[in-house]
Short mmCIF file of C-alpha atoms and ligand atoms in Angstrom, two decimals:
data_model
loop_
_atom_site.label_atom_id
_atom_site.label_comp_id
_atom_site.label_asym_id
_atom_site.label_seq_id
_atom_site.Cartn_x
_atom_site.Cartn_y
_atom_site.Cartn_z
CA MET A 1 11.17 31.13 121.08
CA THR A 2 8.01 29.92 123.57
CA GLY A 3 7.86 28.41 126.65
CA GLN A 4 5.23 27.78 129.68
CA THR A 5 6.51 27.96 133.61
CA SER A 6 3.70 27.00 136.38
CA ALA A 7 3.75 27.22 139.74
CA PRO A 8 1.17 24.80 142.43
CA ALA A 9 -1.53 26.11 144.50
CA LYS A 10 -1.32 25.42 148.35
CA VAL A 11 -3.00 24.58 151.72
CA ILE A 12 -2.62 25.31 154.86
CA LEU A 13 -2.34 22.09 157.10
CA VAL A 14 -2.48 23.32 160.60
CA GLY A 15 -1.83 26.83 161.46
CA GLU A 16 -2.83 30.07 159.51
CA HIS A 17 -3.49 33.21 160.81
CA ALA A 18 -1.02 32.13 164.22
CA VAL A 19 2.11 31.99 161.87
CA VAL A 20 1.68 35.71 161.26
CA TYR A 21 2.53 35.95 164.79
CA GLY A 22 5.49 34.00 165.19
CA MET A 23 4.29 30.53 165.50
CA PRO A 24 4.73 27.74 163.50
CA ALA A 25 2.52 26.35 160.82
CA ILE A 26 2.57 23.72 157.98
CA ALA A 27 1.68 24.05 154.28
CA LEU A 28 1.45 21.53 151.35
CA PRO A 29 1.79 22.65 147.57
CA LEU A 30 -1.66 20.79 145.94
CA SER A 31 0.65 20.28 142.86
CA GLN A 32 -2.53 19.43 140.01
CA VAL A 33 -4.08 22.98 140.78
CA ARG A 34 -1.62 25.65 139.00
CA ALA A 35 -1.09 29.20 137.46
CA TYR A 36 0.76 28.19 134.50
CA ALA A 37 2.53 31.87 132.23
CA ASP A 38 3.15 31.30 128.42
CA TYR A 39 5.98 33.46 127.01
CA ASP A 40 6.74 34.20 123.57
CA ILE A 41 10.05 35.73 122.88
CA CYS A 42 9.70 38.86 120.44
CA ASP A 43 11.20 42.01 119.59
CA HIS A 44 8.37 44.25 121.26
CA ALA A 45 8.40 46.04 124.47
CA LEU A 46 7.12 43.45 127.22
CA SER A 47 2.76 43.26 127.83
CA VAL A 48 1.40 40.81 129.96
CA HIS A 49 -1.90 39.48 129.41
CA ALA A 50 -4.02 37.45 131.13
CA GLU A 51 -5.71 34.72 128.80
CA GLN A 52 -9.30 35.79 128.43
CA ASP A 53 -8.82 39.70 127.81
CA SER A 54 -7.86 40.96 124.33
CA GLN A 55 -6.14 44.02 125.66
CA PRO A 56 -2.59 43.65 128.08
CA LEU A 57 -2.71 43.92 131.52
CA PHE A 58 0.07 46.49 131.43
CA ARG A 59 3.09 46.83 129.19
CA TRP A 60 6.29 47.13 130.69
CA SER A 61 8.07 50.59 130.16
CA GLY A 62 10.83 50.23 131.77
CA ASN A 63 10.97 52.87 134.43
CA GLY A 64 8.92 54.56 137.23
CA GLU A 65 8.24 54.42 140.67
CA ALA A 66 7.57 51.47 142.16
CA PRO A 67 4.10 50.38 140.85
CA GLN A 68 1.31 49.45 142.95
CA ASP A 69 -0.34 46.38 140.93
CA PRO A 70 0.79 43.34 141.87
CA LEU A 71 1.94 42.11 138.51
CA ALA A 72 3.61 44.88 137.60
CA ALA A 73 6.03 45.41 140.95
CA LEU A 74 6.73 41.65 140.50
CA VAL A 75 8.10 42.60 136.76
CA GLN A 76 9.81 45.38 138.27
CA LEU A 77 11.11 43.50 140.54
CA THR A 78 12.28 40.29 138.91
CA ALA A 79 13.80 43.00 136.53
CA ARG A 80 15.38 45.29 138.90
CA HIS A 81 17.18 41.25 140.14
CA PHE A 82 18.73 40.87 137.15
CA GLY A 83 19.89 44.58 136.61
CA ALA A 84 17.83 44.50 132.92
CA SER A 85 16.37 47.95 131.94
CA GLN A 86 14.54 46.34 129.17
CA LEU A 87 11.95 43.49 128.83
CA ARG A 88 10.84 42.28 125.60
CA GLY A 89 8.43 39.60 124.83
CA LYS A 90 4.88 38.45 125.31
CA ILE A 91 3.51 36.77 128.83
CA THR A 92 0.17 35.17 128.97
CA ILE A 93 -0.95 34.06 132.35
CA ARG A 94 -3.56 31.49 132.63
CA SER A 95 -4.83 29.91 136.25
CA ASP A 96 -6.78 27.33 137.30
CA ILE A 97 -6.50 28.29 141.11
CA PRO A 98 -9.78 30.46 142.29
CA ILE A 99 -9.12 34.15 143.14
CA ALA A 100 -9.47 34.70 146.98
CA SER A 101 -9.94 31.00 147.91
CA GLY A 102 -6.80 30.72 150.20
CA LEU A 103 -5.12 28.56 147.58
CA GLY A 104 -2.45 31.00 147.07
CA SER A 105 -3.45 32.12 143.59
CA GLY A 106 -1.75 35.62 143.95
CA ALA A 107 1.68 33.73 144.98
CA ALA A 108 1.12 30.90 142.05
CA VAL A 109 0.39 33.44 139.35
CA SER A 110 3.39 35.61 140.76
CA ALA A 111 5.82 32.87 140.39
CA ALA A 112 4.86 31.41 137.25
CA LEU A 113 5.52 35.11 135.74
CA GLY A 114 8.88 35.50 137.59
CA ARG A 115 9.31 32.29 136.23
CA ALA A 116 9.05 33.52 132.51
CA LEU A 117 10.50 36.63 132.69
CA ALA A 118 13.96 35.18 133.89
CA ALA A 119 13.32 32.59 130.79
CA ILE A 120 12.76 35.48 128.82
CA LEU A 121 15.91 36.99 129.83
CA LYS A 122 17.28 33.70 129.44
CA ARG A 123 18.85 33.35 133.13
CA ASP A 124 18.57 31.40 136.26
CA LEU A 125 16.35 32.12 138.79
CA PRO A 126 16.67 30.12 141.75
CA ASP A 127 13.70 29.71 144.25
CA GLY A 128 15.34 30.91 146.88
CA ALA A 129 15.96 34.47 144.91
CA LEU A 130 12.03 33.92 143.25
CA ASN A 131 10.90 33.68 146.83
CA ASP A 132 12.50 36.94 148.08
CA ILE A 133 10.64 38.38 145.19
CA VAL A 134 7.20 37.08 145.74
CA TYR A 135 7.39 38.07 149.24
CA GLU A 136 7.80 41.10 148.10
CA VAL A 137 4.38 41.22 145.83
CA GLU A 138 2.67 39.42 148.73
CA LYS A 139 3.13 42.25 151.12
CA LEU A 140 0.98 44.05 148.45
CA HIS A 141 -1.60 41.94 148.22
CA HIS A 142 -1.92 41.06 152.07
CA GLY A 143 0.07 43.90 153.68
CA THR A 144 1.33 41.84 156.82
CA PRO A 145 2.19 38.14 154.91
CA SER A 146 3.83 35.60 157.25
CA GLY A 147 6.00 34.60 153.99
CA ILE A 148 4.43 31.03 154.46
CA ASP A 149 2.22 31.09 150.88
CA ASN A 150 5.11 32.51 148.71
CA THR A 151 7.65 30.19 150.15
CA VAL A 152 5.61 26.46 149.69
CA VAL A 153 4.62 27.80 145.87
CA VAL A 154 7.57 28.81 145.12
CA HIS A 155 9.63 25.78 146.60
CA GLU A 156 6.78 23.24 145.77
CA LYS A 157 7.86 21.19 149.12
CA PRO A 158 5.69 20.36 152.19
CA VAL A 159 7.31 23.29 154.54
CA TYR A 160 7.17 23.95 158.67
CA TYR A 161 7.50 27.41 158.69
CA ILE A 162 8.35 29.66 161.25
CA LYS A 163 8.55 33.64 160.24
CA GLY A 164 12.01 34.72 159.69
CA LYS A 165 13.25 31.04 160.26
CA THR A 166 16.06 29.19 158.36
CA LEU A 167 13.49 26.89 155.82
CA ASP A 168 12.36 23.92 157.43
CA PHE A 169 11.15 21.95 154.65
CA ILE A 170 9.12 18.29 155.76
CA ARG A 171 9.63 14.88 154.28
CA ILE A 172 6.45 13.02 153.77
CA THR A 173 6.84 8.96 153.91
CA ALA A 174 3.20 8.32 153.96
CA PRO A 175 0.59 9.35 151.50
CA LEU A 176 -1.76 12.46 153.13
CA HIS A 177 -4.64 12.20 151.30
CA LEU A 178 -6.90 15.22 151.03
CA VAL A 179 -10.34 16.54 149.71
CA VAL A 180 -10.39 20.19 149.17
CA ALA A 181 -13.96 21.92 149.14
CA ASP A 182 -14.41 25.90 148.05
CA THR A 183 -17.49 27.24 149.83
CA GLY A 184 -17.23 29.32 146.27
CA ILE A 185 -17.16 32.68 148.54
CA ALA A 186 -14.54 34.94 147.62
CA ALA A 187 -12.60 36.25 150.77
CA LEU A 188 -9.69 38.38 150.28
CA THR A 189 -7.00 37.47 153.11
CA ARG A 190 -5.76 40.74 153.91
CA GLU A 191 -9.25 41.09 155.62
CA THR A 192 -9.22 38.43 157.71
CA VAL A 193 -5.44 38.82 158.88
CA SER A 194 -6.72 42.68 159.58
CA HIS A 195 -9.69 41.16 161.46
CA VAL A 196 -7.46 39.15 163.50
CA ARG A 197 -4.75 41.89 164.02
CA GLU A 198 -8.11 44.19 165.05
CA ARG A 199 -9.14 41.59 167.50
CA PHE A 200 -4.79 41.08 169.15
CA ARG A 201 -5.45 44.85 169.77
CA SER A 202 -8.76 45.05 171.58
CA GLN A 203 -8.46 41.52 173.47
CA ARG A 204 -4.73 40.85 173.67
CA ARG A 205 -4.53 38.42 176.22
CA GLN A 206 -7.50 36.14 174.79
CA THR A 207 -6.35 36.11 171.49
CA ARG A 208 -2.77 35.66 172.32
CA ALA A 209 -3.81 32.47 174.26
CA LEU A 210 -6.04 31.30 170.62
CA LEU A 211 -2.62 31.65 168.34
CA GLU A 212 -1.19 29.72 171.04
CA ASN A 213 -2.51 27.05 170.84
CA ILE A 214 -3.08 27.09 167.26
CA GLY A 215 0.76 27.00 166.96
CA ALA A 216 0.99 24.44 169.86
CA LEU A 217 -0.98 22.07 167.28
CA ALA A 218 1.28 22.75 164.56
CA LYS A 219 4.30 22.04 166.41
CA GLN A 220 2.40 18.51 167.70
CA ALA A 221 1.11 17.98 164.06
CA ARG A 222 4.64 18.15 162.59
CA SER A 223 5.67 14.50 163.32
CA LEU A 224 2.39 13.02 162.40
CA VAL A 225 2.55 14.75 159.25
CA GLU A 226 5.86 12.71 158.13
CA THR A 227 4.83 9.54 158.87
CA GLY A 228 1.18 10.52 157.53
CA GLU A 229 -0.75 9.33 160.81
CA SER A 230 -3.66 10.18 159.85
CA TRP A 231 -6.27 10.07 162.24
CA GLN A 232 -4.21 11.97 164.89
CA LEU A 233 -3.39 14.56 162.39
CA GLY A 234 -6.84 14.61 162.00
CA GLU A 235 -7.96 15.71 165.03
CA LEU A 236 -5.73 18.33 165.54
CA MET A 237 -6.95 19.99 162.12
CA THR A 238 -10.65 19.99 163.23
CA ARG A 239 -9.34 21.05 166.85
CA ASN A 240 -7.53 23.85 164.98
CA HIS A 241 -10.73 24.79 163.12
CA GLU A 242 -12.59 25.16 166.29
CA LEU A 243 -9.87 27.48 167.66
CA LEU A 244 -10.09 29.14 164.13
CA ARG A 245 -13.50 29.55 164.56
CA GLN A 246 -13.16 31.04 168.02
CA LEU A 247 -10.62 33.43 166.16
CA GLY A 248 -13.29 35.04 163.60
CA VAL A 249 -12.28 33.77 160.86
CA SER A 250 -14.93 31.02 159.87
CA SER A 251 -18.27 31.55 158.32
CA ASP A 252 -21.35 29.48 158.72
CA ALA A 253 -20.62 27.98 154.82
CA LEU A 254 -17.11 26.90 156.33
CA ASP A 255 -18.50 25.43 159.19
CA ARG A 256 -21.01 23.12 157.04
CA LEU A 257 -18.80 21.90 154.95
CA VAL A 258 -16.24 20.83 157.98
CA GLU A 259 -19.28 18.82 159.08
CA ALA A 260 -20.21 17.37 156.20
CA ALA A 261 -17.13 16.67 156.27
CA LEU A 262 -16.63 14.31 159.40
CA VAL A 263 -20.01 13.22 159.37
CA ALA A 264 -19.27 11.16 156.13
CA GLY A 265 -16.04 9.82 158.01
CA ALA A 266 -13.12 12.32 157.42
CA CYS A 267 -10.27 11.82 159.89
CA GLY A 268 -9.97 15.68 160.17
CA ALA A 269 -11.24 19.20 159.09
CA LYS A 270 -11.06 22.84 158.77
CA LEU A 271 -10.98 25.69 156.53
CA SER A 272 -7.62 26.53 154.86
CA GLY A 273 -5.91 29.87 154.46
CA GLY A 274 -7.12 33.45 155.75
CA GLY A 275 -10.84 32.27 156.21
CA ARG A 276 -14.57 33.79 156.08
CA GLY A 277 -14.76 32.34 152.47
CA GLY A 278 -12.48 30.14 150.16
CA ASN A 279 -11.83 26.31 150.82
CA ILE A 280 -11.68 23.68 153.48
CA ILE A 281 -9.62 20.90 153.54
CA ALA A 282 -10.59 17.39 154.89
CA LEU A 283 -8.20 14.27 155.41
CA VAL A 284 -9.27 11.30 155.18
CA ASP A 285 -7.72 7.75 154.23
CA GLU A 286 -7.87 6.52 150.85
CA ASN A 287 -11.23 4.58 151.22
CA THR A 288 -13.49 7.40 152.55
CA MET A 289 -12.16 9.74 150.11
CA PRO A 290 -15.44 9.26 147.71
CA THR A 291 -17.81 9.24 149.98
CA VAL A 292 -16.28 12.42 151.66
CA GLN A 293 -16.15 14.08 148.02
CA ALA A 294 -19.90 13.20 147.89
CA ALA A 295 -20.90 14.70 150.90
CA LEU A 296 -19.08 18.04 150.27
CA LEU A 297 -20.60 18.40 146.71
CA THR A 298 -24.15 17.70 148.32
CA ALA A 299 -23.24 20.32 151.50
CA GLY A 300 -23.14 22.81 148.98
CA ALA A 301 -19.45 22.64 147.63
CA LYS A 302 -18.80 24.45 144.67
CA GLN A 303 -15.97 22.58 143.44
CA VAL A 304 -14.08 19.20 145.22
CA ILE A 305 -10.47 18.62 144.28
CA THR A 306 -8.56 15.40 145.73
CA SER A 307 -5.06 15.35 146.36
CA SER A 308 -2.71 12.90 148.00
CA VAL A 309 0.04 14.25 148.72
CA ILE A 310 3.87 12.83 149.25
CA GLU A 311 7.32 14.21 148.80
CA LYS A 312 8.41 13.49 145.15
CA SER A 313 11.62 11.43 146.30
CA ALA A 314 9.52 8.98 148.63
CA SER A 315 7.72 6.25 147.38
CA LEU A 316 4.53 5.00 148.16
C1 MEV B 401 -2.87 33.07 154.52
O1 MEV B 401 -2.67 31.62 153.60
C2 MEV B 401 -2.40 32.48 155.45
C3 MEV B 401 -2.39 33.54 156.67
O2 MEV B 401 -1.85 33.04 157.69
C4 MEV B 401 -1.90 34.71 156.23
C5 MEV B 401 -0.25 34.11 155.68
O3 MEV B 401 0.31 34.02 156.79
O4 MEV B 401 0.73 35.45 155.58
C6 MEV B 401 -3.79 33.40 156.98
#
């Protein structure tokens, strides 16, 4: 028996980095860009493959210490969750989400793989349980993740996230039109998070003020996200970018793309995710979407994705 599972990419609309320090942040799923796991239930010990490689990434032997490899750890945690000592089958992973680009590729691959394992075991894996497992694996990727990436990717819903608080999903009633542009520069979230941590140690007062200001923007943004007030929301996003720049997690390439989007008529723009490389997001109205998209490509974006985000149950 064969099948496919998947999970989406994500963007952080407001509040990255501050969310690690207990401030609120807002994240949205990017449903048209996804990671996939193709599974084949067969009688061999489980092997996990990447689409492009003939050799498996690893074979599951069912014993041993907690692996440091994030995907092997995901398999072990999922097997433990189900009390399964044996896993049989073949899983092939494929992802359209660029790696180390702030779009949640690690969390999406983990979520797709966890779902494929549940399918192989013919067991139900509710999103809450999968989210807990993916969060454990995110710790191997990031060190001290807030949990926002796994939450938005696993639940595939816009979320107003505060670390350690009950999940609070946002109902978006008017579409938010986004243009997501990739600098093409890979940057590890683990490194930018540790840069902020170091800054928090050495310049505590100033860094705390920046993080609190970012958190305040996320708080203000919430109702604007719900009602689709793009211009006011865009202004908050641009202010958020400036605070992230002061925090030291932007780069010339990110600043250039943000500027190009604003000049081309975007309502607002900012880096999204860990920063230093990866993607920017620009909030646009429907009419300016093509102009902003073209301007970002001219300014050097390696790839541009457009997305209109609205809650599935709300009507356009
Ligand atoms: C990464 O997408 C968001 C960060 O705030 C890290 C985290 O929340 O774990 C930079």
